[in-house]
Amino acid sequence: MRDPNGKPQFAKRSLGQNFLTDVNYIRKIIDAVDPRPEDTIVEIGPGRGALTEHQVESGAAVIAIELDRDLSRMLINRFGNGRFQLLETNVLNLDFRSLWFSQPANAGGAYRKLVANLPYYISTAILQRLAAQREVFSEMVLMFQKEVVDRICAEPGNSDRGFLTVIAEASFEIQKLFNVPPTAFSPRPKVWSSVVRLIPKPKSDLDDEVFVSLVSEAFGQKRKTIFNNLKRTYPDAARRIGLSGIDPKRRAETISLDEWEALFRSFVRS
Ligand code: SAM
């Protein structure tokens, strides 16, 4: 791979650059996104354009967000003439709502999809941001390290279940689609990846800082009971957990989304 000046370009580990090269998996992801001319698709980390190419070809409007300056220049050279827009920025500093409403063509309510093959180092932060701003999108097709997808799909009682699982469940319908082997990338990562579809749920009263901090505190030390974790922040934790009808001796990883909702209600009651 060469930059616009003809110099060879190497993948940057610090930016989690593992580029998809296996055409079968590229096709499977594109089939999941199903890009159409009426879509506006936000792509995070387009890299060398493996997924971008098919979205642009479909006639969809594509807004790509890439932090790497060398790749950004290459992408503009390659796709800059069509319905393609590149933002050279850190996605973690981006406000998706203002991005969306700054697009005059979007006022008509076209489909707003998001696609990303995400580096591991930002997966938790980006998922939390996408959950908080999910009303901007109709659906998201995301590839993460498999371990992250196992975590967000973990059922109550599974030790993979954690803070991120509950925030994801409260915010999205989650469909795990398929796994992707290291051989599908260049350079090859050490671990498998997985692709998920996230369909945003409507905003609700769980979109509240108290809910986020309650879940975060309750998972504080995973081997402890919810009471032992929560009593550090909430002096009246025993009474409030009692109001919810949930056994205070349970561990956070055993609690279902409905039960989290009941716990939350008992903690915001006066
Ligand atoms: N989508 C491409 C593919 O599938 O071949 C590249 C995927 S690669 C795993 C991740 C991409 O995200 C890289 O192009 C990297 O430069 C970009 N990236 C990493 N951190 C970023 C950030 N904070 N904001 C925007 N892009 C980022």
PDB file of C-alpha atoms and ligand atoms in Angstrom:
ATOM      1  CA  MET A   1       0.000   0.000   0.000  1.00  0.00           C
ATOM      2  CA  ARG A   2       1.415   3.414  -1.013  1.00  0.00           C
ATOM      3  CA  ASP A   3       0.520   6.945   0.009  1.00  0.00           C
ATOM      4  CA  PRO A   4      -0.409   9.651  -2.576  1.00  0.00           C
ATOM      5  CA  ASN A   5       3.334  10.480  -2.899  1.00  0.00           C
ATOM      6  CA  GLY A   6       4.191   6.882  -3.741  1.00  0.00           C
ATOM      7  CA  LYS A   7       5.830   6.108  -0.364  1.00  0.00           C
ATOM      8  CA  PRO A   8       5.016   2.711   1.183  1.00  0.00           C
ATOM      9  CA  GLN A   9       2.523   2.918   4.030  1.00  0.00           C
ATOM     10  CA  PHE A  10       2.620   0.629   7.018  1.00  0.00           C
ATOM     11  CA  ALA A  11      -0.230  -0.190   9.385  1.00  0.00           C
ATOM     12  CA  LYS A  12      -0.091   1.807  12.621  1.00  0.00           C
ATOM     13  CA  ARG A  13      -0.490  -0.406  15.647  1.00  0.00           C
ATOM     14  CA  SER A  14      -1.240   2.531  17.929  1.00  0.00           C
ATOM     15  CA  LEU A  15      -4.407   3.174  15.870  1.00  0.00           C
ATOM     16  CA  GLY A  16      -5.463  -0.483  15.887  1.00  0.00           C
ATOM     17  CA  GLN A  17      -4.952  -0.776  12.135  1.00  0.00           C
ATOM     18  CA  ASN A  18      -5.855  -4.293  10.999  1.00  0.00           C
ATOM     19  CA  PHE A  19      -7.292  -3.927   7.531  1.00  0.00           C
ATOM     20  CA  LEU A  20      -9.932  -6.306   6.182  1.00  0.00           C
ATOM     21  CA  THR A  21      -8.667  -8.038   3.057  1.00  0.00           C
ATOM     22  CA  ASP A  22     -10.829 -11.192   2.756  1.00  0.00           C
ATOM     23  CA  VAL A  23     -13.448 -10.434   0.107  1.00  0.00           C
ATOM     24  CA  ASN A  24     -15.887 -12.990   1.541  1.00  0.00           C
ATOM     25  CA  TYR A  25     -16.024 -11.248   4.902  1.00  0.00           C
ATOM     26  CA  ILE A  26     -16.102  -7.796   3.286  1.00  0.00           C
ATOM     27  CA  ARG A  27     -19.150  -9.039   1.307  1.00  0.00           C
ATOM     28  CA  LYS A  28     -20.822 -10.457   4.417  1.00  0.00           C
ATOM     29  CA  ILE A  29     -20.481  -7.151   6.257  1.00  0.00           C
ATOM     30  CA  ILE A  30     -21.754  -5.189   3.263  1.00  0.00           C
ATOM     31  CA  ASP A  31     -24.724  -7.584   2.948  1.00  0.00           C
ATOM     32  CA  ALA A  32     -25.499  -6.908   6.616  1.00  0.00           C
ATOM     33  CA  VAL A  33     -25.358  -3.129   6.039  1.00  0.00           C
ATOM     34  CA  ASP A  34     -27.351  -3.416   2.791  1.00  0.00           C
ATOM     35  CA  PRO A  35     -26.348   0.063   1.537  1.00  0.00           C
ATOM     36  CA  ARG A  36     -28.952   1.808  -0.650  1.00  0.00           C
ATOM     37  CA  PRO A  37     -29.037   5.121  -2.520  1.00  0.00           C
ATOM     38  CA  GLU A  38     -31.480   6.542   0.036  1.00  0.00           C
ATOM     39  CA  ASP A  39     -29.086   5.824   2.931  1.00  0.00           C
ATOM     40  CA  THR A  40     -26.669   8.104   4.665  1.00  0.00           C
ATOM     41  CA  ILE A  41     -23.979   5.914   6.169  1.00  0.00           C
ATOM     42  CA  VAL A  42     -21.502   7.021   8.803  1.00  0.00           C
ATOM     43  CA  GLU A  43     -18.370   4.877   8.720  1.00  0.00           C
ATOM     44  CA  ILE A  44     -15.939   5.035  11.609  1.00  0.00           C
ATOM     45  CA  GLY A  45     -12.320   4.177  10.742  1.00  0.00           C
ATOM     46  CA  PRO A  46     -12.617   3.482   6.983  1.00  0.00           C
ATOM     47  CA  GLY A  47      -8.886   2.642   6.867  1.00  0.00           C
ATOM     48  CA  ARG A  48      -7.931   1.713   3.298  1.00  0.00           C
ATOM     49  CA  GLY A  49     -11.560   1.765   2.188  1.00  0.00           C
ATOM     50  CA  ALA A  50     -12.357  -1.980   2.046  1.00  0.00           C
ATOM     51  CA  LEU A  51     -15.948  -1.397   3.223  1.00  0.00           C
ATOM     52  CA  THR A  52     -16.209   2.219   2.033  1.00  0.00           C
ATOM     53  CA  GLU A  53     -15.799   1.224  -1.609  1.00  0.00           C
ATOM     54  CA  HIS A  54     -18.998  -0.848  -1.644  1.00  0.00           C
ATOM     55  CA  GLN A  55     -21.007   1.763   0.201  1.00  0.00           C
ATOM     56  CA  VAL A  56     -19.963   4.517  -2.210  1.00  0.00           C
ATOM     57  CA  GLU A  57     -20.701   2.205  -5.173  1.00  0.00           C
ATOM     58  CA  SER A  58     -24.231   1.604  -3.868  1.00  0.00           C
ATOM     59  CA  GLY A  59     -25.029   5.307  -4.334  1.00  0.00           C
ATOM     60  CA  ALA A  60     -25.423   5.940  -0.591  1.00  0.00           C
ATOM     61  CA  ALA A  61     -24.093   9.166   0.909  1.00  0.00           C
ATOM     62  CA  VAL A  62     -21.070   8.239   3.041  1.00  0.00           C
ATOM     63  CA  ILE A  63     -19.595  10.258   5.904  1.00  0.00           C
ATOM     64  CA  ALA A  64     -16.278   8.691   6.916  1.00  0.00           C
ATOM     65  CA  ILE A  65     -14.429   9.515  10.133  1.00  0.00           C
ATOM     66  CA  GLU A  66     -10.724   8.687  10.066  1.00  0.00           C
ATOM     67  CA  LEU A  67      -8.035   9.836  12.472  1.00  0.00           C
ATOM     68  CA  ASP A  68      -5.030   8.884  10.344  1.00  0.00           C
ATOM     69  CA  ARG A  69      -4.000  11.788   8.129  1.00  0.00           C
ATOM     70  CA  ASP A  70      -2.221   9.622   5.534  1.00  0.00           C
ATOM     71  CA  LEU A  71      -5.266   7.380   5.115  1.00  0.00           C
ATOM     72  CA  SER A  72      -7.598  10.387   5.015  1.00  0.00           C
ATOM     73  CA  ARG A  73      -5.714  11.863   2.069  1.00  0.00           C
ATOM     74  CA  MET A  74      -5.745   8.543   0.256  1.00  0.00           C
ATOM     75  CA  LEU A  75      -9.514   8.161   0.836  1.00  0.00           C
ATOM     76  CA  ILE A  76     -10.275  11.679  -0.434  1.00  0.00           C
ATOM     77  CA  ASN A  77      -8.235  10.998  -3.569  1.00  0.00           C
ATOM     78  CA  ARG A  78     -10.086   7.765  -4.124  1.00  0.00           C
ATOM     79  CA  PHE A  79     -13.689   8.641  -3.290  1.00  0.00           C
ATOM     80  CA  GLY A  80     -13.737  12.444  -3.072  1.00  0.00           C
ATOM     81  CA  ASN A  81     -15.771  12.976  -6.234  1.00  0.00           C
ATOM     82  CA  GLY A  82     -18.961  11.200  -5.248  1.00  0.00           C
ATOM     83  CA  ARG A  83     -21.383  11.489  -2.328  1.00  0.00           C
ATOM     84  CA  PHE A  84     -18.436  11.024   0.011  1.00  0.00           C
ATOM     85  CA  GLN A  85     -17.371  13.224   2.850  1.00  0.00           C
ATOM     86  CA  LEU A  86     -14.348  12.678   5.065  1.00  0.00           C
ATOM     87  CA  LEU A  87     -13.898  14.036   8.584  1.00  0.00           C
ATOM     88  CA  GLU A  88     -10.297  13.741   9.704  1.00  0.00           C
ATOM     89  CA  THR A  89     -10.880  13.604  13.428  1.00  0.00           C
ATOM     90  CA  ASN A  90     -10.922  11.450  16.537  1.00  0.00           C
ATOM     91  CA  VAL A  91     -14.358   9.816  16.659  1.00  0.00           C
ATOM     92  CA  LEU A  92     -14.294  10.049  20.455  1.00  0.00           C
ATOM     93  CA  ASN A  93     -14.496  13.857  20.144  1.00  0.00           C
ATOM     94  CA  LEU A  94     -17.350  13.796  17.676  1.00  0.00           C
ATOM     95  CA  ASP A  95     -20.891  14.799  18.512  1.00  0.00           C
ATOM     96  CA  PHE A  96     -23.024  12.604  16.231  1.00  0.00           C
ATOM     97  CA  ARG A  97     -26.099  14.741  16.819  1.00  0.00           C
ATOM     98  CA  SER A  98     -24.511  17.942  15.535  1.00  0.00           C
ATOM     99  CA  LEU A  99     -22.865  15.992  12.717  1.00  0.00           C
ATOM    100  CA  TRP A 100     -26.262  14.703  11.700  1.00  0.00           C
ATOM    101  CA  PHE A 101     -28.141  17.971  11.918  1.00  0.00           C
ATOM    102  CA  SER A 102     -25.355  19.828  10.059  1.00  0.00           C
ATOM    103  CA  GLN A 103     -26.161  17.715   6.977  1.00  0.00           C
ATOM    104  CA  PRO A 104     -28.879  19.640   5.095  1.00  0.00           C
ATOM    105  CA  ALA A 105     -29.661  16.662   2.872  1.00  0.00           C
ATOM    106  CA  ASN A 106     -30.549  14.592   5.905  1.00  0.00           C
ATOM    107  CA  ALA A 107     -33.549  16.566   7.003  1.00  0.00           C
ATOM    108  CA  GLY A 108     -35.778  14.330   4.871  1.00  0.00           C
ATOM    109  CA  GLY A 109     -35.402  11.376   7.245  1.00  0.00           C
ATOM    110  CA  ALA A 110     -33.287   9.093   5.036  1.00  0.00           C
ATOM    111  CA  TYR A 111     -31.937   5.924   6.645  1.00  0.00           C
ATOM    112  CA  ARG A 112     -29.011   6.680   8.885  1.00  0.00           C
ATOM    113  CA  LYS A 113     -26.784   3.692   9.264  1.00  0.00           C
ATOM    114  CA  LEU A 114     -23.473   3.348  11.020  1.00  0.00           C
ATOM    115  CA  VAL A 115     -20.769   0.876  10.099  1.00  0.00           C
ATOM    116  CA  ALA A 116     -17.403   0.357  11.766  1.00  0.00           C
ATOM    117  CA  ASN A 117     -14.592  -2.115  12.160  1.00  0.00           C
ATOM    118  CA  LEU A 118     -13.345  -0.766  15.435  1.00  0.00           C
ATOM    119  CA  PRO A 119      -9.957  -0.876  17.078  1.00  0.00           C
ATOM    120  CA  TYR A 120     -10.007  -2.581  20.472  1.00  0.00           C
ATOM    121  CA  TYR A 121      -8.596   0.405  22.341  1.00  0.00           C
ATOM    122  CA  ILE A 122     -11.747   2.498  21.774  1.00  0.00           C
ATOM    123  CA  SER A 123     -14.444  -0.209  21.849  1.00  0.00           C
ATOM    124  CA  THR A 124     -15.808   0.511  25.346  1.00  0.00           C
ATOM    125  CA  ALA A 125     -15.659   4.286  24.962  1.00  0.00           C
ATOM    126  CA  ILE A 126     -17.291   4.272  21.526  1.00  0.00           C
ATOM    127  CA  LEU A 127     -20.068   1.885  22.591  1.00  0.00           C
ATOM    128  CA  GLN A 128     -20.957   4.160  25.483  1.00  0.00           C
ATOM    129  CA  ARG A 129     -20.979   7.193  23.194  1.00  0.00           C
ATOM    130  CA  LEU A 130     -23.095   5.425  20.573  1.00  0.00           C
ATOM    131  CA  ALA A 131     -25.542   4.313  23.264  1.00  0.00           C
ATOM    132  CA  ALA A 132     -25.902   7.881  24.528  1.00  0.00           C
ATOM    133  CA  GLN A 133     -26.424   9.271  20.992  1.00  0.00           C
ATOM    134  CA  ARG A 134     -28.296   6.341  19.452  1.00  0.00           C
ATOM    135  CA  GLU A 135     -31.322   8.369  18.350  1.00  0.00           C
ATOM    136  CA  VAL A 136     -29.207   9.629  15.430  1.00  0.00           C
ATOM    137  CA  PHE A 137     -29.096   6.157  13.833  1.00  0.00           C
ATOM    138  CA  SER A 138     -31.587   3.619  12.535  1.00  0.00           C
ATOM    139  CA  GLU A 139     -29.094   0.740  12.843  1.00  0.00           C
ATOM    140  CA  MET A 140     -25.431  -0.025  13.356  1.00  0.00           C
ATOM    141  CA  VAL A 141     -23.283  -2.857  12.024  1.00  0.00           C
ATOM    142  CA  LEU A 142     -20.146  -3.050  14.123  1.00  0.00           C
ATOM    143  CA  MET A 143     -17.129  -5.315  14.231  1.00  0.00           C
ATOM    144  CA  PHE A 144     -15.320  -5.689  17.538  1.00  0.00           C
ATOM    145  CA  GLN A 145     -12.822  -8.060  19.009  1.00  0.00           C
ATOM    146  CA  LYS A 146     -14.861 -11.251  19.687  1.00  0.00           C
ATOM    147  CA  GLU A 147     -14.293 -10.908  23.420  1.00  0.00           C
ATOM    148  CA  VAL A 148     -16.159  -7.555  23.389  1.00  0.00           C
ATOM    149  CA  VAL A 149     -19.134  -9.056  21.514  1.00  0.00           C
ATOM    150  CA  ASP A 150     -19.218 -12.054  23.885  1.00  0.00           C
ATOM    151  CA  ARG A 151     -19.375  -9.552  26.714  1.00  0.00           C
ATOM    152  CA  ILE A 152     -22.218  -7.468  25.287  1.00  0.00           C
ATOM    153  CA  CYS A 153     -24.237 -10.602  24.427  1.00  0.00           C
ATOM    154  CA  ALA A 154     -23.705 -12.333  27.813  1.00  0.00           C
ATOM    155  CA  GLU A 155     -26.931 -13.523  29.478  1.00  0.00           C
ATOM    156  CA  PRO A 156     -27.590 -13.153  33.223  1.00  0.00           C
ATOM    157  CA  GLY A 157     -25.479 -15.662  35.120  1.00  0.00           C
ATOM    158  CA  ASN A 158     -22.659 -15.641  32.566  1.00  0.00           C
ATOM    159  CA  SER A 159     -19.432 -14.302  34.085  1.00  0.00           C
ATOM    160  CA  ASP A 160     -18.736 -12.277  30.889  1.00  0.00           C
ATOM    161  CA  ARG A 161     -21.705 -10.089  31.798  1.00  0.00           C
ATOM    162  CA  GLY A 162     -20.605  -6.630  32.947  1.00  0.00           C
ATOM    163  CA  PHE A 163     -21.277  -2.906  32.905  1.00  0.00           C
ATOM    164  CA  LEU A 164     -21.011  -2.725  29.110  1.00  0.00           C
ATOM    165  CA  THR A 165     -23.550  -5.569  28.681  1.00  0.00           C
ATOM    166  CA  VAL A 166     -26.208  -3.763  30.696  1.00  0.00           C
ATOM    167  CA  ILE A 167     -25.644  -0.386  28.999  1.00  0.00           C
ATOM    168  CA  ALA A 168     -25.794  -2.109  25.578  1.00  0.00           C
ATOM    169  CA  GLU A 169     -28.971  -4.068  26.489  1.00  0.00           C
ATOM    170  CA  ALA A 170     -30.680  -0.924  27.787  1.00  0.00           C
ATOM    171  CA  SER A 171     -29.849   0.936  24.562  1.00  0.00           C
ATOM    172  CA  PHE A 172     -30.054  -1.607  21.728  1.00  0.00           C
ATOM    173  CA  GLU A 173     -31.632  -4.764  20.384  1.00  0.00           C
ATOM    174  CA  ILE A 174     -28.463  -6.813  19.904  1.00  0.00           C
ATOM    175  CA  GLN A 175     -28.044  -9.416  17.154  1.00  0.00           C
ATOM    176  CA  LYS A 176     -24.752 -11.256  16.932  1.00  0.00           C
ATOM    177  CA  LEU A 177     -24.145 -11.932  13.218  1.00  0.00           C
ATOM    178  CA  PHE A 178     -20.897 -13.895  12.665  1.00  0.00           C
ATOM    179  CA  ASN A 179     -17.275 -14.350  13.722  1.00  0.00           C
ATOM    180  CA  VAL A 180     -14.305 -13.271  11.609  1.00  0.00           C
ATOM    181  CA  PRO A 181     -10.940 -15.094  11.795  1.00  0.00           C
ATOM    182  CA  PRO A 182      -7.561 -13.311  12.089  1.00  0.00           C
ATOM    183  CA  THR A 183      -6.713 -14.516   8.549  1.00  0.00           C
ATOM    184  CA  ALA A 184      -9.292 -12.071   7.126  1.00  0.00           C
ATOM    185  CA  PHE A 185      -7.059  -9.096   8.010  1.00  0.00           C
ATOM    186  CA  SER A 186      -3.702  -7.625   7.149  1.00  0.00           C
ATOM    187  CA  PRO A 187      -1.780  -7.417   9.363  1.00  0.00           C
ATOM    188  CA  ARG A 188      -3.345 -10.357  11.216  1.00  0.00           C
ATOM    189  CA  PRO A 189      -4.586  -9.613  14.739  1.00  0.00           C
ATOM    190  CA  LYS A 190      -3.914 -12.176  17.481  1.00  0.00           C
ATOM    191  CA  VAL A 191      -7.612 -12.753  18.196  1.00  0.00           C
ATOM    192  CA  TRP A 192     -10.930 -13.404  16.429  1.00  0.00           C
ATOM    193  CA  SER A 193     -13.424 -10.628  15.758  1.00  0.00           C
ATOM    194  CA  SER A 194     -17.249 -10.665  15.673  1.00  0.00           C
ATOM    195  CA  VAL A 195     -19.858  -8.609  13.852  1.00  0.00           C
ATOM    196  CA  VAL A 196     -23.033  -7.421  15.591  1.00  0.00           C
ATOM    197  CA  ARG A 197     -26.083  -5.491  14.511  1.00  0.00           C
ATOM    198  CA  LEU A 198     -27.372  -2.976  17.044  1.00  0.00           C
ATOM    199  CA  ILE A 199     -30.867  -1.558  16.604  1.00  0.00           C
ATOM    200  CA  PRO A 200     -31.323   1.512  18.803  1.00  0.00           C
ATOM    201  CA  LYS A 201     -34.132   1.346  21.373  1.00  0.00           C
ATOM    202  CA  PRO A 202     -36.152   4.524  21.954  1.00  0.00           C
ATOM    203  CA  LYS A 203     -34.745   6.817  24.632  1.00  0.00           C
ATOM    204  CA  SER A 204     -36.205   6.016  28.064  1.00  0.00           C
ATOM    205  CA  ASP A 205     -35.812   7.060  31.687  1.00  0.00           C
ATOM    206  CA  LEU A 206     -32.886   4.611  31.918  1.00  0.00           C
ATOM    207  CA  ASP A 207     -30.930   7.215  29.930  1.00  0.00           C
ATOM    208  CA  ASP A 208     -29.942   8.764  33.189  1.00  0.00           C
ATOM    209  CA  GLU A 209     -26.610   9.292  34.947  1.00  0.00           C
ATOM    210  CA  VAL A 210     -27.991   7.562  38.048  1.00  0.00           C
ATOM    211  CA  PHE A 211     -28.626   4.374  36.038  1.00  0.00           C
ATOM    212  CA  VAL A 212     -25.110   4.432  34.570  1.00  0.00           C
ATOM    213  CA  SER A 213     -23.457   5.013  37.952  1.00  0.00           C
ATOM    214  CA  LEU A 214     -25.691   2.445  39.723  1.00  0.00           C
ATOM    215  CA  VAL A 215     -24.715  -0.274  37.224  1.00  0.00           C
ATOM    216  CA  SER A 216     -21.070   0.776  37.287  1.00  0.00           C
ATOM    217  CA  GLU A 217     -20.908   0.734  41.121  1.00  0.00           C
ATOM    218  CA  ALA A 218     -22.788  -2.578  41.389  1.00  0.00           C
ATOM    219  CA  PHE A 219     -20.179  -4.236  39.129  1.00  0.00           C
ATOM    220  CA  GLY A 220     -17.352  -2.478  41.075  1.00  0.00           C
ATOM    221  CA  GLN A 221     -15.835  -5.712  42.387  1.00  0.00           C
ATOM    222  CA  LYS A 222     -17.369  -8.562  40.432  1.00  0.00           C
ATOM    223  CA  ARG A 223     -17.039 -11.195  43.175  1.00  0.00           C
ATOM    224  CA  LYS A 224     -18.860  -9.038  45.734  1.00  0.00           C
ATOM    225  CA  THR A 225     -22.644  -8.894  46.235  1.00  0.00           C
ATOM    226  CA  ILE A 226     -24.598  -5.914  44.910  1.00  0.00           C
ATOM    227  CA  PHE A 227     -25.148  -4.763  48.496  1.00  0.00           C
ATOM    228  CA  ASN A 228     -21.427  -4.777  49.328  1.00  0.00           C
ATOM    229  CA  ASN A 229     -20.631  -2.883  46.142  1.00  0.00           C
ATOM    230  CA  LEU A 230     -23.458  -0.343  46.423  1.00  0.00           C
ATOM    231  CA  LYS A 231     -23.180   0.457  50.137  1.00  0.00           C
ATOM    232  CA  ARG A 232     -19.925   2.346  49.510  1.00  0.00           C
ATOM    233  CA  THR A 233     -21.720   4.990  47.421  1.00  0.00           C
ATOM    234  CA  TYR A 234     -25.277   4.709  48.730  1.00  0.00           C
ATOM    235  CA  PRO A 235     -25.557   4.743  52.563  1.00  0.00           C
ATOM    236  CA  ASP A 236     -29.202   3.579  52.324  1.00  0.00           C
ATOM    237  CA  ALA A 237     -28.397   0.783  49.829  1.00  0.00           C
ATOM    238  CA  ALA A 238     -29.996  -1.953  52.013  1.00  0.00           C
ATOM    239  CA  ARG A 239     -33.375  -0.195  52.122  1.00  0.00           C
ATOM    240  CA  ARG A 240     -33.351   0.686  48.443  1.00  0.00           C
ATOM    241  CA  ILE A 241     -32.375  -2.787  47.252  1.00  0.00           C
ATOM    242  CA  GLY A 242     -35.125  -4.102  49.568  1.00  0.00           C
ATOM    243  CA  LEU A 243     -37.687  -1.875  47.828  1.00  0.00           C
ATOM    244  CA  SER A 244     -36.795  -3.441  44.482  1.00  0.00           C
ATOM    245  CA  GLY A 245     -37.507  -6.965  45.765  1.00  0.00           C
ATOM    246  CA  ILE A 246     -34.071  -8.171  44.620  1.00  0.00           C
ATOM    247  CA  ASP A 247     -31.934 -10.290  46.946  1.00  0.00           C
ATOM    248  CA  PRO A 248     -29.052  -8.022  48.123  1.00  0.00           C
ATOM    249  CA  LYS A 249     -26.745 -11.063  48.237  1.00  0.00           C
ATOM    250  CA  ARG A 250     -26.854 -11.499  44.465  1.00  0.00           C
ATOM    251  CA  ARG A 251     -23.919 -10.588  42.257  1.00  0.00           C
ATOM    252  CA  ALA A 252     -24.381  -7.972  39.539  1.00  0.00           C
ATOM    253  CA  GLU A 253     -23.669 -10.479  36.750  1.00  0.00           C
ATOM    254  CA  THR A 254     -26.839 -12.462  37.670  1.00  0.00           C
ATOM    255  CA  ILE A 255     -29.222  -9.509  37.277  1.00  0.00           C
ATOM    256  CA  SER A 256     -31.419  -9.178  34.174  1.00  0.00           C
ATOM    257  CA  LEU A 257     -32.258  -5.888  32.447  1.00  0.00           C
ATOM    258  CA  ASP A 258     -35.795  -5.913  33.945  1.00  0.00           C
ATOM    259  CA  GLU A 259     -34.276  -6.303  37.391  1.00  0.00           C
ATOM    260  CA  TRP A 260     -31.800  -3.470  36.757  1.00  0.00           C
ATOM    261  CA  GLU A 261     -34.773  -1.343  35.846  1.00  0.00           C
ATOM    262  CA  ALA A 262     -36.491  -2.245  39.155  1.00  0.00           C
ATOM    263  CA  LEU A 263     -33.299  -1.480  41.080  1.00  0.00           C
ATOM    264  CA  PHE A 264     -32.926   1.852  39.307  1.00  0.00           C
ATOM    265  CA  ARG A 265     -36.522   2.817  40.162  1.00  0.00           C
ATOM    266  CA  SER A 266     -35.957   2.075  43.838  1.00  0.00           C
ATOM    267  CA  PHE A 267     -32.788   4.187  43.838  1.00  0.00           C
ATOM    268  CA  VAL A 268     -34.411   7.259  42.237  1.00  0.00           C
ATOM    269  CA  ARG A 269     -37.539   7.083  44.441  1.00  0.00           C
ATOM    270  CA  SER A 270     -37.491   9.585  47.278  1.00  0.00           C
TER     271      SER A 270
HETATM  272  N1  SAM B   1     -12.487  -0.228   8.130  1.00  0.00           N
HETATM  273  C1  SAM B   1     -11.148  -0.631   7.740  1.00  0.00           C
HETATM  274  C2  SAM B   1     -11.134  -2.096   7.387  1.00  0.00           C
HETATM  275  O1  SAM B   1     -12.095  -2.791   7.792  1.00  0.00           O
HETATM  276  O2  SAM B   1     -10.197  -2.549   6.730  1.00  0.00           O
HETATM  277  C3  SAM B   1     -10.085  -0.321   8.809  1.00  0.00           C
HETATM  278  C4  SAM B   1     -10.343  -0.919  10.175  1.00  0.00           C
HETATM  279  S1  SAM B   1      -9.017  -0.688  11.338  1.00  0.00           S
HETATM  280  C5  SAM B   1      -9.389  -1.991  12.492  1.00  0.00           C
HETATM  281  C6  SAM B   1      -9.533   0.708  12.306  1.00  0.00           C
HETATM  282  C7  SAM B   1      -9.479   2.065  11.622  1.00  0.00           C
HETATM  283  O3  SAM B   1      -9.902   3.067  12.582  1.00  0.00           O
HETATM  284  C8  SAM B   1      -8.094   2.521  11.157  1.00  0.00           C
HETATM  285  O4  SAM B   1      -8.195   3.049   9.866  1.00  0.00           O
HETATM  286  C9  SAM B   1      -7.666   3.590  12.156  1.00  0.00           C
HETATM  287  O5  SAM B   1      -6.781   4.548  11.617  1.00  0.00           O
HETATM  288  C10 SAM B   1      -9.019   4.189  12.532  1.00  0.00           C
HETATM  289  N2  SAM B   1      -9.056   4.787  13.879  1.00  0.00           N
HETATM  290  C11 SAM B   1      -8.427   4.353  14.984  1.00  0.00           C
HETATM  291  N3  SAM B   1      -8.729   5.125  16.036  1.00  0.00           N
HETATM  292  C12 SAM B   1      -9.586   6.077  15.579  1.00  0.00           C
HETATM  293  C13 SAM B   1     -10.262   7.164  16.208  1.00  0.00           C
HETATM  294  N4  SAM B   1     -10.103   7.421  17.514  1.00  0.00           N
HETATM  295  N5  SAM B   1     -11.067   7.950  15.442  1.00  0.00           N
HETATM  296  C14 SAM B   1     -11.233   7.692  14.106  1.00  0.00           C
HETATM  297  N6  SAM B   1     -10.619   6.660  13.467  1.00  0.00           N
HETATM  298  C15 SAM B   1      -9.813   5.864  14.191  1.00  0.00           C
END
